[in-house]
Amino acid sequence: MNEQKRIEFEADRILRLFSNSGAKIVQPAILQQADTLLDLYGEDIRARAYVTSDPFNGEMMLRPDFTVPIVKKHMNNLMRDETARYAYCGKVFRRQERNSDRASEYLQVGYEIFDRADVVKSDTDAFCIIKKALGDLPLRIVTGDIGILMAAVSGLKTTDRRKRALLRHIWRPKRFITTLENFTNDLSSSTERFDGFDEETSFGKHAKEIGLRSKSEVIKRIENLLLDSKAAPISTTERGVLNSLLNIGDKCPKALIQLKALLPDMPALKSAIEKFERRLSALDKANVDLSVIDFEISYGRTSMEYYDGFVFGFYSENNINLPPIATGGRYDALTKHIGKGREIPAVGGVVRPDLILQSKGFEDND
């Protein structure tokens, strides 16, 4: 059996497992509408998408993943069938760097859950079915929870505008830190040049707009800077809590202890930490050994932009140079965005059968 046949055989095995677990098999089209879907992906996937133009259908792209098209399909049918589980198998397409050894097209097998009854149970089901698909492969498992960081930002004693700015940059760690540092400092001296700002005096009645930003955009930016300069800096206590939070990286039980230690200084974390604790309890009851699973508060922030809660990844211990063999997470906000206000909690994960075989092959050669 050649390599491609072995990959397809492995993919069929995983798809059968997902189908036998109650999922309906679906197959989104390879060509997807780029103008409506591309902006829903993070910066990394947007930059790597294959985009083309169709004279009748407009800008199209080869699907870079399955989750976004499946969410679109489900939200279009939400009134008819709210709760659902889907499974799928097919190729995704992502451009790679020149001379990269990573494939630009590869098979994915995935499992998605749409259910508002019990989000902790859904998180546990998604994690466990993906883990089961990987069998007894030696793995390093990493989890995170972007929802905890979002709760911390939402609980800051600062302006709503500053909170929105920080939430926008959660998936861009360097920009997040820069923005946080700006809001921790006193900005009043940096905006003194705008004191007494007057639109007509500053621009003139007949000034031409020659820059990339319009006059109205420049004025709005100045107004926002002035508002920021009048707001009190984020306190050193809250900044310290965020620093401690961002540095959490340990096995799940120890991470829970570290998170609870932050509650006295940031009570807004209580609900998110309680959900994390319930999830750990559910995973434990499902016979998942939490003592070997890592938890990193920042896990997924650079590569999983539409995830906004529990996230997870499975990595080969046989070959640490492989990309993640499987990843997944919760994406409630994505359903609301695509559903134009209608929403349903959703979580899922994807497996790469080619990487399973590569990891097994590396093990066999030892």
CSV table of C-alpha atoms in Angstrom, one decimal:
chain,number,residue,atom,x,y,z
A,1,MET,CA,0.0,0.0,0.0
A,2,ASN,CA,1.5,3.4,-1.0
A,3,GLU,CA,1.7,6.3,1.3
A,4,GLN,CA,-1.4,8.2,0.0
A,5,LYS,CA,-3.5,5.0,0.3
A,6,ARG,CA,-2.3,4.6,3.9
A,7,ILE,CA,-3.2,8.2,4.7
A,8,GLU,CA,-6.7,7.7,3.2
A,9,PHE,CA,-7.1,4.4,5.1
A,10,GLU,CA,-6.3,6.1,8.3
A,11,ALA,CA,-8.6,9.0,7.5
A,12,ASP,CA,-11.5,6.6,6.9
A,13,ARG,CA,-10.8,4.9,10.2
A,14,ILE,CA,-11.1,8.2,12.1
A,15,LEU,CA,-14.2,9.3,10.1
A,16,ARG,CA,-15.9,6.0,11.0
A,17,LEU,CA,-15.1,6.6,14.6
A,18,PHE,CA,-16.6,10.1,14.5
A,19,SER,CA,-19.7,8.9,12.6
A,20,ASN,CA,-20.2,6.0,15.1
A,21,SER,CA,-20.1,8.6,17.9
A,22,GLY,CA,-23.3,10.2,16.6
A,23,ALA,CA,-21.9,12.7,14.1
A,24,LYS,CA,-23.6,13.4,10.7
A,25,ILE,CA,-21.0,13.3,7.9
A,26,VAL,CA,-20.9,16.5,5.8
A,27,GLN,CA,-18.7,17.7,2.9
A,28,PRO,CA,-18.4,21.5,2.4
A,29,ALA,CA,-17.4,22.5,-1.1
A,30,ILE,CA,-13.7,22.9,-1.9
A,31,LEU,CA,-14.3,26.3,-3.4
A,32,GLN,CA,-15.6,28.8,-0.8
A,33,GLN,CA,-16.7,32.5,-1.1
A,34,ALA,CA,-13.6,34.5,-0.1
A,35,ASP,CA,-15.4,37.8,0.3
A,36,THR,CA,-17.7,36.6,3.1
A,37,LEU,CA,-15.5,34.0,4.9
A,38,LEU,CA,-11.8,35.1,4.6
A,39,ASP,CA,-12.1,37.9,7.2
A,40,LEU,CA,-13.3,35.3,9.8
A,41,TYR,CA,-9.9,33.7,9.9
A,42,GLY,CA,-6.9,34.8,11.8
A,43,GLU,CA,-4.0,36.7,10.2
A,44,ASP,CA,-2.0,33.6,9.7
A,45,ILE,CA,-4.6,31.7,7.7
A,46,ARG,CA,-5.7,34.8,5.7
A,47,ALA,CA,-2.1,35.3,4.5
A,48,ARG,CA,-1.9,31.6,3.4
A,49,ALA,CA,-5.2,31.2,1.7
A,50,TYR,CA,-5.3,30.4,-2.1
A,51,VAL,CA,-7.6,33.1,-3.5
A,52,THR,CA,-8.9,33.3,-7.1
A,53,SER,CA,-11.5,35.2,-9.1
A,54,ASP,CA,-14.6,33.7,-10.7
A,55,PRO,CA,-16.4,35.8,-13.4
A,56,PHE,CA,-19.8,34.7,-12.0
A,57,ASN,CA,-19.2,34.1,-8.3
A,58,GLY,CA,-16.7,36.7,-7.5
A,59,GLU,CA,-13.7,36.2,-5.3
A,60,MET,CA,-13.3,32.5,-4.3
A,61,MET,CA,-10.8,30.5,-2.2
A,62,LEU,CA,-9.7,27.0,-1.7
A,63,ARG,CA,-11.0,26.0,1.7
A,64,PRO,CA,-8.3,26.6,4.3
A,65,ASP,CA,-10.2,24.7,6.9
A,66,PHE,CA,-13.7,23.1,7.5
A,67,THR,CA,-14.9,24.8,10.6
A,68,VAL,CA,-15.9,28.2,9.2
A,69,PRO,CA,-17.9,26.7,6.2
A,70,ILE,CA,-19.6,24.2,8.6
A,71,VAL,CA,-20.5,27.0,11.0
A,72,LYS,CA,-22.0,29.0,8.1
A,73,LYS,CA,-24.0,25.9,7.0
A,74,HIS,CA,-25.3,25.3,10.5
A,75,MET,CA,-26.2,28.9,11.2
A,76,ASN,CA,-28.2,29.0,7.9
A,77,ASN,CA,-30.2,26.1,9.2
A,78,LEU,CA,-30.4,27.1,12.9
A,79,MET,CA,-34.1,27.4,13.1
A,80,ARG,CA,-34.6,23.9,11.8
A,81,ASP,CA,-32.0,21.9,13.7
A,82,GLU,CA,-30.3,23.7,16.5
A,83,THR,CA,-28.3,20.9,18.2
A,84,ALA,CA,-26.0,18.9,15.9
A,85,ARG,CA,-22.8,17.0,15.6
A,86,TYR,CA,-20.9,16.9,12.3
A,87,ALA,CA,-18.0,14.9,11.0
A,88,TYR,CA,-16.0,15.5,7.8
A,89,CYS,CA,-13.0,14.4,5.9
A,90,GLY,CA,-11.2,16.1,3.0
A,91,LYS,CA,-8.3,18.3,1.9
A,92,VAL,CA,-7.5,21.8,3.1
A,93,PHE,CA,-5.2,24.2,1.3
A,94,ARG,CA,-2.7,26.6,2.7
A,95,ARG,CA,0.3,28.3,1.1
A,96,GLN,CA,3.7,27.7,2.7
A,97,GLU,CA,6.9,29.6,2.8
A,98,ARG,CA,9.4,29.0,-0.1
A,99,ASN,CA,11.5,25.9,0.6
A,100,SER,CA,9.2,24.9,3.5
A,101,ASP,CA,8.9,21.2,4.2
A,102,ARG,CA,5.2,21.6,5.2
A,103,ALA,CA,2.5,20.4,2.9
A,104,SER,CA,0.3,23.0,1.1
A,105,GLU,CA,-2.6,20.6,0.9
A,106,TYR,CA,-3.4,17.8,3.3
A,107,LEU,CA,-6.3,15.7,4.6
A,108,GLN,CA,-8.2,16.8,7.7
A,109,VAL,CA,-10.7,14.7,9.6
A,110,GLY,CA,-12.9,16.7,12.0
A,111,TYR,CA,-15.7,16.6,14.6
A,112,GLU,CA,-17.9,19.6,15.5
A,113,ILE,CA,-20.5,19.9,18.3
A,114,PHE,CA,-23.3,22.6,18.3
A,115,ASP,CA,-25.1,22.3,21.6
A,116,ARG,CA,-26.2,24.9,24.3
A,117,ALA,CA,-27.3,22.3,26.9
A,118,ASP,CA,-23.9,21.8,28.7
A,119,VAL,CA,-20.8,23.5,27.3
A,120,VAL,CA,-18.5,21.7,29.8
A,121,LYS,CA,-19.8,18.3,28.6
A,122,SER,CA,-19.4,19.4,25.0
A,123,ASP,CA,-15.8,20.5,25.6
A,124,THR,CA,-15.1,17.1,27.2
A,125,ASP,CA,-16.8,15.1,24.4
A,126,ALA,CA,-14.8,17.0,21.8
A,127,PHE,CA,-11.5,16.5,23.5
A,128,CYS,CA,-12.1,12.8,24.3
A,129,ILE,CA,-13.2,11.9,20.8
A,130,ILE,CA,-10.1,13.5,19.3
A,131,LYS,CA,-7.9,11.8,21.9
A,132,LYS,CA,-9.6,8.5,21.1
A,133,ALA,CA,-8.9,8.9,17.4
A,134,LEU,CA,-5.1,9.1,18.2
A,135,GLY,CA,-5.1,5.8,20.0
A,136,ASP,CA,-2.0,4.9,22.1
A,137,LEU,CA,0.3,7.2,20.1
A,138,PRO,CA,2.9,8.8,22.5
A,139,LEU,CA,1.7,12.4,22.8
A,140,ARG,CA,2.3,15.7,24.5
A,141,ILE,CA,-1.1,17.3,25.2
A,142,VAL,CA,-1.4,21.1,25.7
A,143,THR,CA,-4.6,22.9,26.7
A,144,GLY,CA,-5.5,26.5,27.3
A,145,ASP,CA,-8.5,28.7,27.9
A,146,ILE,CA,-8.7,32.0,26.1
A,147,GLY,CA,-11.9,32.7,27.9
A,148,ILE,CA,-10.0,33.2,31.2
A,149,LEU,CA,-7.8,35.9,29.7
A,150,MET,CA,-10.8,37.5,28.1
A,151,ALA,CA,-12.5,37.5,31.6
A,152,ALA,CA,-9.4,39.2,33.1
A,153,VAL,CA,-9.5,42.0,30.5
A,154,SER,CA,-13.2,42.5,30.9
A,155,GLY,CA,-12.8,42.8,34.7
A,156,LEU,CA,-10.2,45.6,34.5
A,157,LYS,CA,-11.1,48.8,36.2
A,158,THR,CA,-10.6,50.9,33.1
A,159,THR,CA,-12.7,52.4,30.3
A,160,ASP,CA,-14.8,50.2,27.9
A,161,ARG,CA,-12.8,51.6,25.0
A,162,ARG,CA,-9.5,50.3,26.5
A,163,LYS,CA,-11.0,46.9,27.3
A,164,ARG,CA,-12.2,46.6,23.6
A,165,ALA,CA,-8.7,47.5,22.4
A,166,LEU,CA,-7.1,44.8,24.6
A,167,LEU,CA,-9.7,42.2,23.6
A,168,ARG,CA,-9.0,42.9,19.9
A,169,HIS,CA,-5.3,42.2,20.4
A,170,ILE,CA,-5.6,39.0,22.5
A,171,TRP,CA,-4.6,36.9,19.5
A,172,ARG,CA,-1.6,39.2,18.8
A,173,PRO,CA,0.5,38.8,22.0
A,174,LYS,CA,3.2,41.5,21.2
A,175,ARG,CA,0.6,44.1,20.3
A,176,PHE,CA,-1.4,43.1,23.4
A,177,ILE,CA,1.5,43.7,25.7
A,178,THR,CA,2.3,47.1,24.0
A,179,THR,CA,-1.3,48.2,24.3
A,180,LEU,CA,-1.3,47.1,28.0
A,181,GLU,CA,1.9,49.0,28.7
A,182,ASN,CA,0.4,52.1,27.1
A,183,PHE,CA,-2.7,51.9,29.3
A,184,THR,CA,-0.6,51.3,32.4
A,185,ASN,CA,1.3,54.5,31.8
A,186,ASP,CA,0.1,58.1,32.3
A,187,LEU,CA,-0.7,59.2,28.8
A,188,SER,CA,-1.5,62.9,29.6
A,189,SER,CA,1.9,64.2,28.6
A,190,SER,CA,1.9,62.4,25.3
A,191,THR,CA,-1.3,64.2,24.1
A,192,GLU,CA,-0.3,67.8,25.2
A,193,ARG,CA,0.2,68.6,21.5
A,194,PHE,CA,-3.5,68.2,21.0
A,195,ASP,CA,-4.5,70.6,23.8
A,196,GLY,CA,-7.0,73.1,22.4
A,197,PHE,CA,-7.5,71.0,19.3
A,198,ASP,CA,-9.8,72.7,16.8
A,199,GLU,CA,-10.9,71.0,13.6
A,200,GLU,CA,-11.1,74.0,11.4
A,201,THR,CA,-7.9,75.6,12.7
A,202,SER,CA,-6.0,72.3,12.4
A,203,PHE,CA,-7.1,71.3,8.9
A,204,GLY,CA,-8.3,74.5,7.3
A,205,LYS,CA,-11.5,74.8,5.4
A,206,HIS,CA,-10.0,73.7,2.0
A,207,ALA,CA,-7.2,71.3,3.1
A,208,LYS,CA,-6.8,68.4,0.7
A,209,GLU,CA,-6.9,64.8,1.9
A,210,ILE,CA,-3.7,63.3,0.6
A,211,GLY,CA,-2.9,60.6,3.1
A,212,LEU,CA,-4.3,57.0,3.5
A,213,ARG,CA,-6.6,58.1,6.3
A,214,SER,CA,-9.5,60.4,5.8
A,215,LYS,CA,-9.9,63.7,7.7
A,216,SER,CA,-12.8,62.2,9.7
A,217,GLU,CA,-10.6,59.2,10.7
A,218,VAL,CA,-7.8,61.4,11.8
A,219,ILE,CA,-10.2,63.5,13.9
A,220,LYS,CA,-11.7,60.4,15.5
A,221,ARG,CA,-8.2,59.1,16.3
A,222,ILE,CA,-7.2,62.4,18.0
A,223,GLU,CA,-10.5,62.4,20.0
A,224,ASN,CA,-9.8,58.8,21.2
A,225,LEU,CA,-6.2,59.7,22.2
A,226,LEU,CA,-7.6,62.7,24.2
A,227,LEU,CA,-10.1,60.4,25.9
A,228,ASP,CA,-7.4,57.9,26.7
A,229,SER,CA,-5.2,60.6,28.2
A,230,LYS,CA,-7.9,61.6,30.7
A,231,ALA,CA,-8.5,58.0,31.9
A,232,ALA,CA,-6.6,56.7,34.9
A,233,PRO,CA,-3.8,54.2,34.2
A,234,ILE,CA,-4.5,50.6,34.8
A,235,SER,CA,-3.3,49.9,38.3
A,236,THR,CA,0.0,48.1,39.1
A,237,THR,CA,-2.0,45.5,41.0
A,238,GLU,CA,-4.1,44.6,37.9
A,239,ARG,CA,-1.1,44.7,35.6
A,240,GLY,CA,0.6,42.3,38.0
A,241,VAL,CA,-2.3,40.0,37.9
A,242,LEU,CA,-2.3,40.0,34.1
A,243,ASN,CA,1.5,39.3,34.1
A,244,SER,CA,1.0,36.4,36.4
A,245,LEU,CA,-1.9,35.1,34.4
A,246,LEU,CA,0.1,35.3,31.1
A,247,ASN,CA,3.0,33.4,32.7
A,248,ILE,CA,0.9,30.4,33.9
A,249,GLY,CA,2.2,27.2,32.3
A,250,ASP,CA,2.0,23.9,34.3
A,251,LYS,CA,0.2,20.6,34.5
A,252,CYS,CA,-3.6,21.2,34.8
A,253,PRO,CA,-4.0,20.5,38.5
A,254,LYS,CA,-1.2,22.9,39.5
A,255,ALA,CA,-2.4,25.5,37.0
A,256,LEU,CA,-5.8,25.5,38.7
A,257,ILE,CA,-4.1,26.3,42.1
A,258,GLN,CA,-2.2,29.2,40.5
A,259,LEU,CA,-5.3,30.6,38.9
A,260,LYS,CA,-7.3,30.5,42.2
A,261,ALA,CA,-4.4,32.4,43.9
A,262,LEU,CA,-5.2,35.3,41.6
A,263,LEU,CA,-8.8,35.6,42.7
A,264,PRO,CA,-8.3,38.0,45.7
A,265,ASP,CA,-6.8,40.6,43.4
A,266,MET,CA,-9.1,40.0,40.4
A,267,PRO,CA,-12.6,38.6,41.5
A,268,ALA,CA,-13.8,38.9,37.8
A,269,LEU,CA,-11.9,35.7,37.1
A,270,LYS,CA,-14.2,33.6,39.4
A,271,SER,CA,-16.7,32.4,36.8
A,272,ALA,CA,-14.1,31.5,34.2
A,273,ILE,CA,-12.0,29.6,36.7
A,274,GLU,CA,-15.0,27.8,38.0
A,275,LYS,CA,-15.8,26.7,34.5
A,276,PHE,CA,-12.2,25.5,34.1
A,277,GLU,CA,-12.5,23.5,37.3
A,278,ARG,CA,-15.7,21.9,36.2
A,279,ARG,CA,-14.1,20.9,32.9
A,280,LEU,CA,-11.1,19.3,34.7
A,281,SER,CA,-13.6,17.4,36.8
A,282,ALA,CA,-15.5,16.2,33.7
A,283,LEU,CA,-12.2,15.2,32.0
A,284,ASP,CA,-11.1,13.3,35.2
A,285,LYS,CA,-14.5,11.4,35.2
A,286,ALA,CA,-13.8,10.5,31.6
A,287,ASN,CA,-10.6,8.8,32.7
A,288,VAL,CA,-8.3,11.5,31.3
A,289,ASP,CA,-5.0,11.7,33.2
A,290,LEU,CA,-4.8,15.4,34.1
A,291,SER,CA,-1.4,15.0,35.7
A,292,VAL,CA,0.3,14.7,32.2
A,293,ILE,CA,-1.7,17.4,30.4
A,294,ASP,CA,-0.2,20.9,30.2
A,295,PHE,CA,-2.2,24.0,30.6
A,296,GLU,CA,-0.9,27.3,29.2
A,297,ILE,CA,-3.0,30.4,29.5
A,298,SER,CA,-1.6,31.8,26.2
A,299,TYR,CA,-1.9,28.6,24.2
A,300,GLY,CA,-3.6,29.1,20.9
A,301,ARG,CA,-3.3,32.9,20.9
A,302,THR,CA,-1.2,33.1,17.7
A,303,SER,CA,-2.8,30.3,15.6
A,304,MET,CA,-6.4,29.9,16.7
A,305,GLU,CA,-8.0,33.4,16.3
A,306,TYR,CA,-11.6,32.3,16.0
A,307,TYR,CA,-11.4,30.3,19.3
A,308,ASP,CA,-12.6,32.1,22.4
A,309,GLY,CA,-12.6,29.5,25.1
A,310,PHE,CA,-11.2,26.0,25.8
A,311,VAL,CA,-8.4,25.1,23.3
A,312,PHE,CA,-6.2,22.0,22.9
A,313,GLY,CA,-3.5,20.5,20.9
A,314,PHE,CA,-1.8,17.0,20.6
A,315,TYR,CA,1.9,16.8,19.6
A,316,SER,CA,4.0,13.8,18.7
A,317,GLU,CA,6.5,12.8,21.4
A,318,ASN,CA,8.3,10.7,18.8
A,319,ASN,CA,9.0,13.6,16.5
A,320,ILE,CA,8.9,17.0,18.1
A,321,ASN,CA,9.5,18.7,14.7
A,322,LEU,CA,6.0,17.7,13.4
A,323,PRO,CA,3.2,20.3,13.5
A,324,PRO,CA,0.4,19.5,15.9
A,325,ILE,CA,-1.3,16.2,15.0
A,326,ALA,CA,-4.7,17.4,16.2
A,327,THR,CA,-6.1,20.7,17.5
A,328,GLY,CA,-9.4,22.0,18.6
A,329,GLY,CA,-11.4,24.4,20.7
A,330,ARG,CA,-14.5,26.4,21.5
A,331,TYR,CA,-15.7,29.1,19.0
A,332,ASP,CA,-19.0,30.5,20.4
A,333,ALA,CA,-18.3,34.1,19.1
A,334,LEU,CA,-17.8,32.8,15.5
A,335,THR,CA,-21.3,31.4,15.5
A,336,LYS,CA,-22.7,34.7,16.6
A,337,HIS,CA,-20.7,36.6,14.0
A,338,ILE,CA,-21.8,34.3,11.1
A,339,GLY,CA,-25.3,34.1,12.5
A,340,LYS,CA,-25.7,37.9,12.6
A,341,GLY,CA,-26.7,37.9,16.2
A,342,ARG,CA,-28.1,34.4,16.5
A,343,GLU,CA,-25.7,32.1,18.2
A,344,ILE,CA,-25.1,28.7,19.7
A,345,PRO,CA,-22.2,27.3,21.7
A,346,ALA,CA,-19.9,25.3,19.6
A,347,VAL,CA,-16.7,23.3,20.0
A,348,GLY,CA,-14.7,20.9,17.8
A,349,GLY,CA,-11.4,19.5,16.7
A,350,VAL,CA,-9.4,18.3,13.7
A,351,VAL,CA,-7.0,15.5,13.1
A,352,ARG,CA,-4.3,15.1,10.5
A,353,PRO,CA,-4.0,11.4,9.5
A,354,ASP,CA,-0.7,12.0,7.6
A,355,LEU,CA,1.0,13.2,10.8
A,356,ILE,CA,-0.3,10.2,12.8
A,357,LEU,CA,1.4,7.9,10.3
A,358,GLN,CA,4.6,10.0,10.3
A,359,SER,CA,4.7,9.8,14.1
A,360,LYS,CA,4.2,6.1,14.0
A,361,GLY,CA,6.8,5.7,11.3
A,362,PHE,CA,9.3,7.6,13.4
A,363,GLU,CA,8.5,5.3,16.3
A,364,ASP,CA,8.9,2.1,14.1
A,365,ASN,CA,12.4,3.3,13.0
A,366,ASP,CA,13.7,3.7,16.6
